[in-house]
Short mmCIF file of C-alpha atoms in Angstrom, two decimals:
data_model
loop_
_atom_site.label_atom_id
_atom_site.label_comp_id
_atom_site.label_asym_id
_atom_site.label_seq_id
_atom_site.Cartn_x
_atom_site.Cartn_y
_atom_site.Cartn_z
CA UNK A 1 -6.15 38.67 -15.85
CA UNK A 2 -4.49 36.18 -13.39
CA UNK A 3 -3.79 32.85 -14.92
CA UNK A 4 -5.75 29.86 -13.62
CA UNK A 5 -3.89 26.81 -12.89
CA UNK A 6 -5.05 23.23 -11.88
CA UNK A 7 -3.90 21.71 -8.64
CA UNK A 8 -2.36 18.25 -9.25
CA UNK A 9 -4.38 15.59 -7.94
CA UNK A 10 -3.36 14.11 -4.51
CA UNK A 11 -2.51 10.73 -4.17
CA UNK A 12 -4.51 8.61 -1.50
CA UNK A 13 -2.58 7.71 1.61
CA UNK A 14 -3.34 4.14 1.06
CA UNK A 15 -1.54 4.46 -2.44
CA UNK A 16 1.70 6.25 -1.02
CA UNK A 17 1.71 3.69 1.59
CA UNK A 18 1.87 0.83 -0.71
CA UNK A 19 4.20 2.29 -3.02
CA UNK A 20 6.59 2.95 -0.13
CA UNK A 21 6.30 -0.63 0.82
CA UNK A 22 6.89 -1.71 -2.41
CA UNK A 23 10.19 0.30 -2.90
CA UNK A 24 11.33 -0.78 0.59
CA UNK A 25 10.61 -4.86 -0.01
CA UNK A 26 12.27 -4.25 -3.53
CA UNK A 27 15.39 -2.89 -1.62
CA UNK A 28 15.44 -5.45 0.58
CA UNK A 29 15.00 -8.25 -1.77
CA UNK A 30 18.02 -6.70 -3.87
CA UNK A 31 20.29 -6.76 -0.79
CA UNK A 32 19.42 -10.30 -0.10
CA UNK A 33 20.26 -11.32 -3.40
CA UNK A 34 23.28 -9.55 -3.53
CA UNK A 35 24.71 -10.77 -0.18
CA UNK A 36 23.21 -14.35 -0.25
CA UNK A 37 22.32 -14.85 -3.98
CA UNK A 38 19.05 -16.35 -2.78
CA UNK A 39 16.18 -15.46 -0.68
CA UNK A 40 14.97 -17.80 2.03
CA UNK A 41 11.37 -17.37 2.46
CA UNK A 42 10.88 -19.67 5.15
CA UNK A 43 13.45 -17.43 7.34
CA UNK A 44 11.48 -14.59 6.47
CA UNK A 45 8.32 -16.35 7.60
CA UNK A 46 10.30 -17.32 10.89
CA UNK A 47 11.32 -13.64 11.27
CA UNK A 48 7.98 -12.33 11.41
CA UNK A 49 7.08 -11.38 7.83
CA UNK A 50 3.44 -12.15 7.00
CA UNK A 51 2.17 -14.34 4.36
CA UNK A 52 0.85 -11.14 2.36
CA UNK A 53 4.42 -9.45 2.58
CA UNK A 54 6.22 -12.70 1.34
CA UNK A 55 3.75 -12.93 -1.50
CA UNK A 56 4.20 -9.36 -2.41
CA UNK A 57 7.73 -9.63 -2.21
CA UNK A 58 7.79 -12.69 -4.63
CA UNK A 59 6.07 -10.64 -7.16
CA UNK A 60 8.53 -7.71 -7.07
#
């Protein structure tokens, strides 16, 4: 009798993208803190970061 296994649930693509974005933002934040000691949110906005991305970066 063959064994029956369940397939793992696949994550939705939006969840995968959100997780990847969070990891990239966290890495960028750590790099900025390491290099400059602080994060200049005004400069990020001037460089083209959206308000939503900056808010997400602040929460990480």
